[in-house]
Amino acid sequence: MDNNKQLPSATRRLFLQRSLMAMAAVAASPLMSAQELANAAIATPKLNILTADDYRILSVVSDTIIPRGGAFPLGALDIDLAARIDSYIEPEDTALIQGVRGALMFLEHKAPAIQGKEGLFSSMAAEEREALLLALRDAGGDAVAVYTALRGLCLFYFYTDEQAWPNIGYDGPLVKRDRPVYPQVEG
Amino acid sequence: MIIQGHEIFAPLKLKTHSVVVGSGAGGGVAAYHMASAGYETVVLEEGGYFQAKDFNQREEDMMPALYRGAGRQTTTDGMIYVWQGSTFGGSTVINTADATPIDAEVLQHWQQTFGLNELTEENLAASYERVYKTLNVHRLEERILNRNNKVLLETANRLGYKAGVFNSNRKNCVGSGYCFQGCAYDAKQGTNLTYLPMASELGARIYTDVRVDRIERLSGSKYRVHGSVVERGTRRFRHPVEIDCERIIMAAGTVHTPAILKRSGFDKGLPQLGKNISLQPQIGMSAIFSDSDKMTSWRGAPQSIYMSEFDDHRAEHGLGGFRMEGVGGMAGIFSHFSNSIGHDHKRMMQQYPNTQFSALLVPDQPTGTMDWEWGPDGKVKPKIQYTPTEEWKQRFKRGFKTAAEFLFEAGAKEIHCNSAVFGPITSADQLSRIDDFPIEPGMVALTSAHVQGSCRIGLNADVGVVDQNLQLHNLDNIYVVDGSVMPTTASTHTMIPIMVMADRAMHKLAHGA
């Protein structure tokens, strides 16, 4: 995290905020499930694009795709992956926003019926959620597109996060820099 | 002089002799030749101006900054990602600095099939010499070859297969491995470090963050370029641009050059405009080796070695067959290479250091078409229509089987690819599963890093868009010098072919030869 020294103060604050939130979640219950997360009245971080509901569902999806434990302890919830994804979506990218929102709504409200389940995706147990996502993968058609899109989004932003790197033996960039600056002016 | 969009505070009106649209492989070369011949030259680049100090070696930051559509530009069915640079220097900033010439069989094919008798190795020789010298093209140094690539060479040597080390346009490369994210060390000699600064030194004015929307034909053979100064990142409109000129050199790439020409109404009398697109689709493969066999794919030259035993280049069809090339340096993208999620996927990713990554390249015939729509946000939305042929699909499957067999021979334990539905192959006796590999939208993610065609060279307007000097058939003083002019796929990597073709045409134009 050497590069934090070079971050603007606002970014540093945001980073610390997110780190603290993730730490707080872990401290509260290392075994807290996504179902509990979904049901809990958790504080939603400041979001750019996603609604609180989008964020809640995406958090559960990300936890299904990259759960805690197993080969390495870190999971999507530990880095607040949904918030990270939100921070990278540009407001102008309407196609992406509509795609993500559509995929989340389909998964949350329609997909459970594919496996003959009632209720919401985010209310299902972890094993059921994984089974449902794999069923979408094997179903063909639009269901595969939902699986592929949400999986790709979660994996890309998880494995480009420096907190994931030690777990996969990747030592990361050789330069420590923030995002490139986009100089902007009014008018 | 380089003028960035945020330095422009009012509508821009200019007069100049030559306007170059785009600053990548073709645009950079054109700008240099026009400026060196003393023509007043303006270069317009839609992307932003970034330098080595801006490159942070992270996919999630650099793809939105440097790639067209943040790297998410696809064919209309979403099956093939079409990667193009969209920044000062274009794709020469984000490629892996592999320098391959136009294959001899391809030139023969163009001569036999399209009658392009001027495009001979002899006629291109001087251009190769100039381009290679400017770009410092040389064989990659041994010290930056990594195990991820060398395993291909070692295995090929053991099997008696053809393989080799790429030539490259690097200078003082440290082997960081982040070519796809722009070189943070100014080692990759793209147009951003070569032709564009040379052109600038000679008086060319290079505007970044300026999009060309359309071209208006004025009286005689003069033109007015209509464009927009855009906000960096969002590319929202800021100020209008009008530039009156005598000559336009299009180098906006295979997707956007025909879009601008169509938008300008110049497609009348050019029935081939936007057709004949080759994507040269490739698929990413990952092969897990034993824990002790560290590939460390993210360090060293990402794409340095090719296995070309199954190339099938002939005068009858140009490039054919299939080949493997090592590739590395994108943990985020490469994490997609499997069909799993959950703990299975985490187990796979834990083996990242001992995972070997390759691309299987399968050259295609030019069957795609391009169209576009003007989006409500004021941006051109390219639509690339492309369906692989049955012949290509069968060749792809043969290539996939061969590549998998090759990787098992190299010592792989498990092989994955960039398909979210196709499960791992864990032994050579499972290769028959590839017969059912789903080459369908949503089932597989292919990549095209070498989109070509759409304004192909032809002897007349019935069969081509530009002539052998790369001038439009139906209008004077408009030239096209990017990958769109290739009648069929020129080579396995297209930077050098584009530059050489541009150099030949622009050198002739500049010197009146």
XYZ file of C-alpha atoms in Angstrom:
700
model
C 0.000 0.000 0.000
C 2.926 2.336 -0.530
C 0.988 4.166 -3.169
C -1.449 5.508 -0.606
C 1.150 8.071 0.290
C 0.623 9.584 -3.138
C -3.147 9.504 -3.113
C -5.144 12.704 -2.817
C -6.561 13.136 0.665
C -10.135 12.530 -0.477
C -9.142 9.216 -2.022
C -7.211 8.276 1.098
C -10.250 8.996 3.217
C -12.423 6.893 0.938
C -9.937 4.066 1.031
C -9.742 4.173 4.815
C -13.506 4.329 5.044
C -13.856 1.237 2.902
C -11.100 -0.597 4.719
C -12.709 0.175 8.026
C -16.068 -0.991 6.772
C -14.570 -4.244 5.570
C -12.697 -4.684 8.826
C -15.801 -3.899 10.798
C -17.747 -6.510 8.883
C -15.086 -9.114 9.512
C -14.801 -8.154 13.156
C -18.539 -8.339 13.619
C -18.690 -11.902 12.469
C -16.059 -13.718 10.442
C -18.751 -16.203 9.518
C -21.382 -13.658 8.572
C -23.118 -15.041 5.542
C -24.267 -13.141 2.523
C -27.801 -14.029 3.532
C -27.297 -12.269 6.809
C -25.681 -9.442 4.933
C -28.669 -9.245 2.649
C -31.074 -9.210 5.510
C -29.079 -6.919 7.739
C -29.628 -3.214 7.698
C -26.032 -2.613 6.723
C -24.712 0.806 6.016
C -24.566 1.297 2.292
C -21.408 3.108 1.258
C -21.613 6.231 -0.832
C -22.423 4.971 -4.314
C -21.873 6.597 -7.681
C -24.172 4.575 -9.872
C -25.702 1.608 -8.124
C -28.779 1.958 -5.989
C -28.750 0.610 -2.470
C -30.715 -2.377 -3.734
C -28.316 -2.962 -6.641
C -25.451 -2.784 -4.176
C -27.054 -5.233 -1.777
C -27.757 -7.810 -4.491
C -24.353 -7.361 -6.133
C -22.703 -7.901 -2.752
C -24.478 -11.230 -2.417
C -23.614 -12.193 -6.001
C -19.963 -11.316 -5.447
C -19.922 -13.363 -2.260
C -21.250 -16.325 -4.217
C -18.654 -15.987 -6.939
C -15.724 -15.248 -4.613
C -16.688 -16.509 -1.168
C -14.548 -16.225 1.904
C -12.351 -19.153 2.854
C -11.270 -22.121 0.844
C -7.994 -21.770 -1.026
C -7.383 -18.401 0.630
C -9.289 -16.451 3.266
C -10.080 -13.277 1.338
C -13.483 -13.033 -0.299
C -15.405 -10.398 -2.189
C -17.110 -9.032 0.909
C -13.762 -8.354 2.552
C -12.874 -5.763 -0.053
C -16.423 -4.483 -0.508
C -16.266 -5.587 -4.116
C -19.679 -4.192 -5.004
C -18.563 -0.725 -3.951
C -15.341 -1.134 -5.902
C -17.299 -2.072 -9.022
C -19.582 0.915 -8.485
C -16.591 3.224 -8.312
C -15.469 2.102 -11.769
C -18.762 2.445 -13.623
C -18.985 5.678 -15.582
C -22.357 7.471 -15.503
C -22.176 7.821 -19.312
C -21.904 4.084 -19.786
C -25.632 3.598 -19.945
C -25.418 0.269 -21.730
C -23.266 -1.194 -18.977
C -25.428 0.258 -16.228
C -28.600 -1.098 -17.807
C -26.917 -4.445 -18.367
C -25.724 -4.790 -14.801
C -29.044 -3.664 -13.361
C -30.976 -5.974 -15.662
C -28.764 -8.923 -14.795
C -29.110 -8.261 -11.060
C -32.889 -7.943 -11.250
C -33.171 -11.114 -13.328
C -31.018 -13.006 -10.886
C -32.748 -11.682 -7.805
C -36.347 -12.055 -8.917
C -36.614 -14.462 -11.855
C -33.737 -16.893 -11.692
C -34.762 -18.760 -8.522
C -37.785 -20.089 -10.373
C -35.452 -21.850 -12.794
C -34.561 -24.201 -9.964
C -38.105 -24.317 -8.697
C -37.288 -22.062 -5.758
C -39.472 -19.390 -4.329
C -38.183 -16.147 -2.962
C -35.217 -14.009 -3.762
C -31.724 -15.010 -4.833
C -30.210 -12.935 -2.056
C -32.228 -14.821 0.548
C -30.972 -18.234 -0.497
C -28.274 -20.176 1.322
C -24.753 -19.979 -0.095
C -24.828 -23.497 -1.568
C -28.169 -22.815 -3.217
C -26.926 -19.580 -4.705
C -23.861 -21.235 -6.177
C -25.989 -24.065 -7.536
C -28.328 -21.545 -9.102
C -25.534 -19.635 -10.786
C -24.121 -22.892 -12.156
C -27.590 -23.830 -13.380
C -27.729 -20.545 -15.281
C -24.352 -21.377 -16.794
C -25.642 -24.701 -18.028
C -29.046 -23.434 -19.131
C -27.982 -21.662 -22.309
C -29.554 -18.580 -23.821
C -29.906 -15.357 -21.848
C -29.261 -17.159 -18.579
C -25.672 -17.824 -19.644
C -25.250 -14.172 -20.506
C -26.281 -13.205 -16.978
C -23.862 -15.739 -15.497
C -21.023 -14.638 -17.760
C -21.558 -10.919 -17.235
C -21.821 -10.962 -13.453
C -19.020 -13.484 -13.111
C -16.753 -11.440 -15.367
C -17.505 -8.197 -13.574
C -16.808 -9.674 -10.141
C -13.675 -11.582 -11.117
C -12.134 -8.666 -12.998
C -12.501 -6.158 -10.184
C -11.588 -8.651 -7.466
C -8.355 -9.847 -9.069
C -7.291 -6.324 -10.022
C -7.508 -5.313 -6.362
C -4.165 -5.308 -4.574
C -5.661 -7.075 -1.568
C -6.269 -10.137 -3.736
C -2.750 -10.309 -5.133
C -0.843 -11.880 -2.206
C -3.372 -14.705 -2.253
C -2.561 -15.625 -5.851
C 1.188 -15.084 -5.690
C 1.088 -11.952 -7.816
C 3.488 -9.280 -6.635
C 1.722 -6.468 -8.479
C 2.796 -3.449 -10.481
C 6.332 -2.164 -10.269
C 5.194 1.427 -10.121
C 2.937 2.695 -7.364
C 0.629 5.248 -8.878
C -2.965 6.310 -8.609
C -5.324 6.365 -11.592
C -4.185 8.662 -14.399
C -5.467 12.200 -14.070
C -8.092 13.327 -16.566
C -7.694 17.092 -16.763
C -11.108 18.674 -17.092
C -12.374 22.166 -17.491
C -15.780 23.762 -17.468
C -17.540 24.595 -20.699
C 3.131 21.031 -30.822
C 0.698 18.937 -28.835
C -2.532 20.642 -27.777
C -4.741 18.755 -25.357
C -8.495 19.174 -25.305
C -8.606 20.795 -21.906
C -6.368 23.552 -23.242
C -9.038 24.583 -25.760
C -11.554 27.070 -24.378
C -13.515 28.145 -27.431
C -14.739 26.784 -30.754
C -11.774 25.852 -32.894
C -11.483 27.048 -36.505
C -8.357 26.310 -38.457
C -7.001 26.217 -41.980
C -4.261 23.844 -42.917
C -3.006 21.813 -45.811
C -3.301 18.264 -44.466
C -5.454 16.800 -41.723
C -4.554 13.400 -40.326
C -7.411 11.716 -38.484
C -5.956 9.409 -35.855
C -2.493 9.096 -34.353
C -1.820 5.351 -34.279
C 0.362 3.239 -36.553
C -0.908 4.753 -39.798
C -1.650 8.275 -38.581
C 1.727 8.702 -36.939
C 3.579 7.708 -40.086
C 1.379 9.937 -42.255
C 1.807 12.933 -39.961
C 5.557 12.581 -40.075
C 5.728 12.335 -43.861
C 3.399 15.285 -44.410
C 5.266 17.464 -41.947
C 8.651 16.435 -43.278
C 7.582 17.414 -46.791
C 6.726 20.866 -45.506
C 2.942 20.585 -45.590
C 1.134 22.386 -42.837
C -0.283 19.424 -40.921
C -2.882 18.966 -38.220
C -3.385 15.643 -36.447
C -6.683 14.987 -34.672
C -6.813 12.261 -32.033
C -10.015 11.483 -30.150
C -8.215 9.842 -27.267
C -6.325 11.594 -24.533
C -2.670 12.474 -24.191
C -1.010 10.124 -21.746
C 2.651 9.624 -21.058
C 4.766 7.033 -19.286
C 4.250 8.811 -15.981
C 0.504 8.207 -16.306
C 0.721 4.460 -16.820
C 0.156 2.672 -13.519
C 0.319 -0.922 -14.795
C -3.245 -1.656 -13.692
C -5.851 -3.031 -16.070
C -8.825 -1.431 -14.379
C -7.325 2.035 -14.778
C -5.466 1.810 -18.063
C -8.088 0.057 -20.174
C -10.602 2.903 -19.742
C -7.840 5.437 -20.404
C -6.215 3.841 -23.424
C -8.641 1.411 -25.091
C -11.592 2.133 -27.345
C -14.707 1.635 -25.230
C -12.593 0.790 -22.181
C -11.699 -2.498 -23.878
C -15.344 -3.546 -24.059
C -15.900 -2.916 -27.776
C -17.368 -6.104 -29.214
C -19.045 -7.476 -32.285
C -22.811 -6.897 -32.222
C -23.425 -10.377 -30.835
C -20.940 -9.766 -28.018
C -18.870 -12.842 -28.875
C -15.666 -11.145 -29.985
C -13.930 -8.354 -28.109
C -12.366 -5.969 -30.607
C -9.432 -4.278 -28.929
C -8.220 -0.983 -30.329
C -6.175 1.777 -28.807
C -7.857 5.135 -28.419
C -5.202 7.467 -27.141
C -2.272 9.547 -28.356
C -0.381 6.882 -30.299
C -3.399 4.629 -30.808
C -2.891 0.884 -30.662
C 0.879 1.261 -30.791
C 0.636 2.256 -27.112
C -1.201 -0.845 -25.953
C 0.144 -3.622 -28.148
C 2.826 -6.105 -27.150
C 5.435 -4.573 -29.440
C 5.644 -7.539 -31.772
C 7.008 -6.616 -35.186
C 5.982 -8.975 -37.960
C 6.057 -8.162 -41.672
C 3.343 -8.811 -44.214
C 3.808 -12.467 -45.066
C 5.116 -13.189 -48.550
C 2.187 -15.489 -49.258
C -0.205 -12.693 -48.349
C 1.356 -10.340 -50.887
C 1.180 -13.118 -53.463
C -2.460 -13.665 -52.572
C -3.202 -9.959 -52.985
C -1.447 -9.968 -56.349
C -3.187 -13.095 -57.618
C -6.645 -12.450 -56.256
C -6.921 -8.672 -56.268
C -4.356 -7.718 -58.930
C -2.362 -5.561 -56.528
C 0.848 -5.733 -58.501
C 2.417 -2.687 -56.894
C 2.439 -4.252 -53.449
C 5.483 -6.447 -53.824
C 8.232 -7.190 -51.327
C 10.594 -5.267 -53.555
C 8.377 -2.182 -53.636
C 7.907 -2.284 -49.881
C 11.571 -2.856 -49.021
C 12.482 0.805 -48.565
C 9.473 1.309 -46.311
C 10.471 -1.629 -44.137
C 13.925 -0.162 -43.825
C 12.604 3.264 -42.767
C 10.014 1.896 -40.362
C 12.325 -0.659 -38.743
C 14.976 1.991 -38.203
C 12.541 4.471 -36.676
C 11.034 1.846 -34.389
C 14.290 0.118 -33.440
C 12.997 -3.262 -34.622
C 15.241 -6.111 -33.544
C 15.021 -9.638 -32.204
C 13.794 -9.685 -28.611
C 16.601 -9.976 -26.122
C 16.939 -13.285 -24.323
C 17.033 -11.541 -20.931
C 13.352 -10.507 -21.099
C 11.927 -13.826 -22.320
C 9.928 -15.460 -19.543
C 9.182 -19.073 -18.729
C 5.568 -18.523 -19.787
C 6.741 -18.032 -23.362
C 9.869 -20.156 -23.352
C 7.912 -23.277 -22.501
C 6.369 -22.994 -25.963
C 9.764 -22.814 -27.615
C 11.222 -25.676 -25.560
C 8.258 -27.917 -26.266
C 8.257 -27.061 -29.958
C 11.959 -27.830 -30.182
C 11.422 -31.171 -28.479
C 8.622 -32.054 -30.884
C 10.447 -30.739 -33.925
C 7.832 -28.024 -34.479
C 8.528 -24.631 -35.963
C 8.707 -21.860 -33.392
C 10.572 -18.628 -32.885
C 11.219 -15.449 -30.974
C 9.480 -12.288 -32.151
C 11.152 -9.208 -33.473
C 10.141 -6.221 -31.426
C 10.110 -2.407 -31.397
C 11.418 -1.953 -27.866
C 14.362 0.072 -26.629
C 15.933 -0.509 -23.207
C 13.047 -2.719 -22.095
C 13.156 -3.646 -18.400
C 10.743 -6.539 -18.864
C 8.103 -5.238 -16.464
C 5.451 -7.161 -18.378
C 2.765 -4.478 -18.627
C 2.751 -3.770 -22.364
C -1.047 -4.019 -22.508
C -1.324 -1.145 -20.036
C 1.072 1.212 -21.839
C 4.794 1.206 -21.181
C 5.692 3.059 -17.990
C 9.343 3.108 -19.050
C 9.069 4.524 -22.590
C 10.634 1.310 -23.906
C 7.918 0.435 -26.408
C 8.596 2.548 -29.462
C 5.055 3.377 -30.496
C 4.128 6.396 -32.561
C 3.705 8.309 -29.288
C 7.487 8.208 -28.885
C 8.628 8.157 -32.497
C 6.636 9.462 -35.433
C 4.399 11.883 -33.546
C 7.183 13.733 -31.713
C 9.125 13.795 -35.000
C 6.114 15.275 -36.777
C 5.601 17.760 -33.972
C 9.223 18.805 -34.185
C 8.684 19.475 -37.884
C 5.745 21.735 -37.166
C 2.721 19.439 -37.115
C 0.036 20.478 -34.645
C -1.368 17.482 -32.819
C -4.704 17.876 -31.059
C -5.821 15.237 -28.595
C -9.355 14.873 -27.245
C -10.732 15.946 -30.626
C -13.185 13.647 -32.357
C -13.894 13.902 -36.075
C -17.607 13.681 -36.727
C -17.855 14.189 -40.460
C -16.175 15.712 -43.475
C -17.785 18.238 -45.769
C -16.714 18.571 -49.369
C -16.164 22.170 -50.376
C -15.659 23.458 -53.880
C -12.966 21.797 -55.913
C -11.059 19.208 -53.984
C -11.069 21.041 -50.683
C -12.686 19.834 -47.516
C -13.932 20.984 -44.163
C -13.492 18.651 -41.229
C -16.208 18.932 -38.582
C -15.282 17.667 -35.176
C -15.723 18.097 -31.469
C -13.401 18.859 -28.632
C -14.421 16.267 -26.074
C -13.970 15.897 -22.371
C -11.325 13.338 -21.530
C -12.740 10.129 -20.148
C -16.432 10.769 -20.724
C -15.836 12.121 -24.242
C -18.704 14.524 -23.792
C -18.898 17.347 -26.318
C -17.210 20.602 -25.283
C -16.552 22.756 -28.357
C -17.097 22.476 -32.100
C -14.135 22.156 -34.431
C -13.940 23.186 -38.086
C -10.809 22.754 -40.133
C -10.555 23.692 -43.806
C -7.939 21.711 -45.671
C -6.796 20.397 -49.004
C -5.973 16.863 -47.994
C -7.390 14.386 -45.509
C -5.599 11.270 -44.367
C -7.866 8.882 -42.526
C -6.228 6.754 -39.850
C -9.049 6.284 -37.371
C -8.860 2.510 -37.607
C -10.858 -0.216 -39.277
C -13.971 0.532 -37.238
C -14.100 4.320 -37.230
C -12.578 5.286 -40.579
C -15.494 3.830 -42.585
C -17.937 5.227 -40.016
C -16.653 8.756 -40.587
C -16.689 8.295 -44.360
C -20.252 6.996 -44.267
C -21.343 9.758 -41.955
C -19.909 12.209 -44.475
C -21.918 10.707 -47.303
C -18.803 9.536 -49.094
C -20.026 5.957 -49.346
C -21.857 6.714 -52.579
C -19.958 4.939 -55.314
C -18.017 2.854 -52.818
C -19.980 -0.379 -52.473
C -17.173 -2.084 -50.587
C -17.020 0.502 -47.791
C -17.525 -1.144 -44.423
C -17.302 -4.666 -45.827
C -14.607 -7.359 -45.970
C -13.620 -7.185 -42.317
C -11.154 -9.681 -40.894
C -10.976 -10.022 -37.134
C -8.350 -12.737 -36.863
C -10.118 -14.003 -33.744
C -8.096 -15.616 -31.003
C -8.922 -17.391 -27.790
C -7.056 -17.160 -24.531
C -5.958 -20.451 -22.992
C -4.495 -21.169 -19.585
C -2.596 -24.297 -18.620
C -1.874 -25.180 -15.015
C 1.516 -26.751 -14.438
C 2.945 -28.322 -11.298
C 3.435 -26.040 -8.291
C 7.183 -26.044 -8.721
C 7.072 -24.933 -12.360
C 6.686 -21.186 -11.990
C 5.615 -19.428 -15.175
C 5.391 -15.929 -13.650
C 3.498 -14.913 -16.750
C 3.189 -11.275 -15.701
C 6.904 -10.481 -15.877
C 9.085 -10.273 -18.958
C 7.927 -9.636 -22.505
C 4.274 -10.751 -22.471
C 4.134 -12.044 -26.013
C 7.584 -13.050 -27.159
C 7.406 -16.541 -28.666
C 5.242 -18.178 -31.310
C 4.703 -21.788 -32.281
C 4.026 -21.701 -36.020
C 4.130 -25.355 -37.023
C 0.507 -25.222 -38.143
C 0.596 -21.975 -40.085
C -0.869 -22.631 -43.504
C -0.035 -19.506 -45.469
C -0.592 -19.811 -49.187
C -0.983 -17.612 -52.202
C -4.479 -19.130 -52.678
C -5.879 -17.829 -49.405
C -3.286 -15.720 -47.593
C -2.915 -16.536 -43.914
C -4.345 -19.854 -42.822
C -3.975 -22.624 -40.304
C -3.513 -21.614 -36.673
C -0.710 -20.802 -34.271
C 0.028 -20.356 -30.587
C 1.696 -17.384 -28.952
C 2.530 -16.870 -25.298
C 0.760 -14.006 -23.570
C 0.765 -12.501 -20.101
C 0.259 -9.498 -17.899
C -3.481 -9.254 -17.231
C -4.550 -10.908 -13.999
C -8.038 -9.412 -14.188
C -8.847 -10.551 -17.710
C -7.102 -13.878 -17.313
C -9.161 -14.670 -14.219
C -12.054 -15.267 -16.629
C -10.330 -18.251 -18.216
C -12.445 -21.097 -16.824
C -16.090 -21.929 -16.291
C -16.009 -22.106 -12.511
C -16.978 -19.896 -9.596
C -16.722 -20.182 -5.838
C -14.080 -22.272 -4.159
C -13.207 -24.112 -7.373
C -12.286 -20.837 -9.006
C -10.272 -19.703 -5.993
C -8.309 -22.953 -6.078
C -7.514 -22.318 -9.722
C -6.444 -18.732 -9.125
C -4.166 -19.792 -6.310
C -2.128 -21.476 -9.021
C -1.651 -18.246 -10.963
C 2.165 -18.327 -10.679
C 2.355 -21.822 -12.206
C -0.256 -21.145 -14.863
C 0.880 -20.697 -18.437
C -1.130 -18.380 -20.691
C -1.277 -18.535 -24.482
C -3.371 -17.207 -27.299
C -4.557 -19.472 -30.083
C -4.695 -17.353 -33.233
C -6.867 -18.553 -36.076
C -6.687 -16.326 -39.171
C -9.959 -15.746 -40.947
C -11.188 -14.665 -44.324
C -12.692 -11.164 -44.641
C -16.388 -11.816 -44.084
C -17.406 -9.175 -41.547
C -19.233 -5.937 -42.180
C -19.328 -2.647 -40.375
C -22.159 -0.291 -39.813
C -22.787 2.439 -37.303
C -25.413 4.491 -35.603
C -25.298 7.973 -34.172
C -26.094 7.571 -30.487
C -28.239 9.984 -28.483
C -25.111 10.967 -26.583
C -23.576 12.300 -29.794
C -21.141 9.441 -30.185
C -20.769 7.138 -33.146
C -21.745 3.624 -32.127
C -19.905 1.172 -34.353
C -21.667 -2.045 -35.153
C -19.385 -4.856 -36.232
C -21.339 -7.694 -37.763
C -19.330 -10.866 -37.829
C -20.199 -14.537 -37.938
C -17.398 -17.080 -38.127
C -17.644 -19.384 -41.103
C -18.062 -23.147 -40.696
C -14.609 -23.644 -42.163
C -13.156 -21.312 -39.548
C -15.018 -23.059 -36.726
C -13.647 -26.435 -37.766
C -10.134 -25.038 -38.063
C -10.525 -23.394 -34.659
C -11.451 -26.731 -33.099
C -8.518 -28.441 -34.778
C -6.304 -25.666 -33.453
C -7.726 -25.939 -29.947
C -7.160 -29.682 -29.877
C -3.647 -29.320 -31.178
C -2.842 -26.553 -28.717
C -4.211 -28.549 -25.794
C -2.255 -31.610 -26.859
C 0.840 -29.450 -27.161
C 0.345 -28.015 -23.666
C -0.091 -31.477 -22.143
C 3.111 -32.470 -23.886
C 4.717 -29.416 -22.272
C 3.670 -30.679 -18.840
C 0.289 -29.053 -18.239
C -2.026 -30.753 -15.747
C -5.201 -28.906 -16.608
C -6.258 -26.619 -19.434
C -8.858 -23.848 -19.407
C -9.969 -21.286 -21.926
C -11.946 -18.067 -22.083
C -15.326 -19.707 -22.080
C -17.611 -19.445 -19.077
C -19.332 -22.707 -19.985
C -16.594 -25.053 -21.214
C -15.022 -26.992 -18.362
C -11.339 -27.799 -17.912
C -9.586 -30.478 -19.898
C -7.580 -32.578 -17.491
C -6.029 -35.170 -19.774
C -5.300 -35.758 -23.426
C -8.018 -38.398 -23.659
C -10.621 -35.658 -23.136
C -9.695 -33.791 -26.290
C -12.703 -35.143 -28.161
C -14.846 -32.840 -25.988
C -13.529 -30.000 -28.121
C -15.640 -31.322 -31.006
C -18.614 -29.899 -29.118
C -16.936 -26.634 -28.142
C -19.614 -23.930 -28.268
C -18.539 -21.194 -30.677
C -21.650 -19.207 -29.990
C -22.431 -15.801 -28.524
C -22.527 -15.894 -24.751
C -20.664 -19.195 -24.608
C -17.172 -18.061 -25.465
C -15.238 -14.808 -25.394
C -12.913 -14.430 -28.348
C -10.606 -11.474 -28.851
C -9.604 -9.589 -31.953
C -6.523 -7.442 -31.584
C -6.020 -7.110 -35.324
C -9.212 -5.887 -36.934
C -8.644 -5.186 -40.633
C -10.558 -4.554 -43.846
C -13.599 -2.225 -44.257
C -11.776 0.110 -46.702
C -9.806 -2.464 -48.613
C -7.453 -1.764 -51.467
C -8.823 -2.675 -54.877
C -8.124 -1.812 -58.463
C -11.422 0.045 -58.826
C -14.411 1.167 -56.793
C -16.361 -1.993 -57.571
C -13.917 -4.136 -55.655
C -12.145 -1.743 -53.309
C -12.375 1.535 -51.451
C -8.846 2.842 -52.009
C -6.317 2.370 -54.767
C -2.809 1.016 -54.345
C -1.629 4.471 -53.268
C -4.318 4.377 -50.588
C -6.377 7.202 -52.096
C -10.174 6.912 -52.112
C -11.449 5.782 -55.487
C -14.262 8.299 -55.615
C -12.673 11.467 -54.221
C -9.417 13.278 -54.696
C -7.132 14.067 -51.813
C -8.624 11.688 -49.289
C -6.369 8.831 -48.240
C -6.764 5.926 -45.831
C -3.668 4.600 -44.096
C -4.864 2.337 -41.281
C -5.632 -1.370 -40.961
C -8.863 -0.902 -42.844
C -7.039 -0.999 -46.188
C -5.865 -4.612 -45.844
C -7.654 -6.807 -48.406
C -7.157 -9.806 -46.132
C -5.393 -10.202 -42.830
C -1.827 -9.039 -43.421
C 0.071 -10.738 -40.654
C -0.341 -12.180 -37.185
C 0.453 -8.714 -35.771
C -0.551 -5.682 -37.760
C 1.383 -2.642 -36.515
C 4.280 -3.099 -38.920
C 2.086 -3.941 -41.953
C 0.016 -0.803 -41.349
C 3.100 1.350 -40.925
C 4.813 -0.053 -43.989
C 1.774 0.411 -46.186
C 1.302 3.933 -44.838
C 4.973 4.733 -45.282
C 4.993 3.638 -48.896
C 1.920 5.662 -49.808
C 2.774 8.748 -47.777
C 6.415 8.792 -48.816
C 5.281 8.715 -52.440
C 2.758 11.446 -51.809
C 5.200 13.618 -49.917
C 7.885 13.284 -52.527
C 5.648 13.266 -55.559
C 7.028 9.921 -56.653
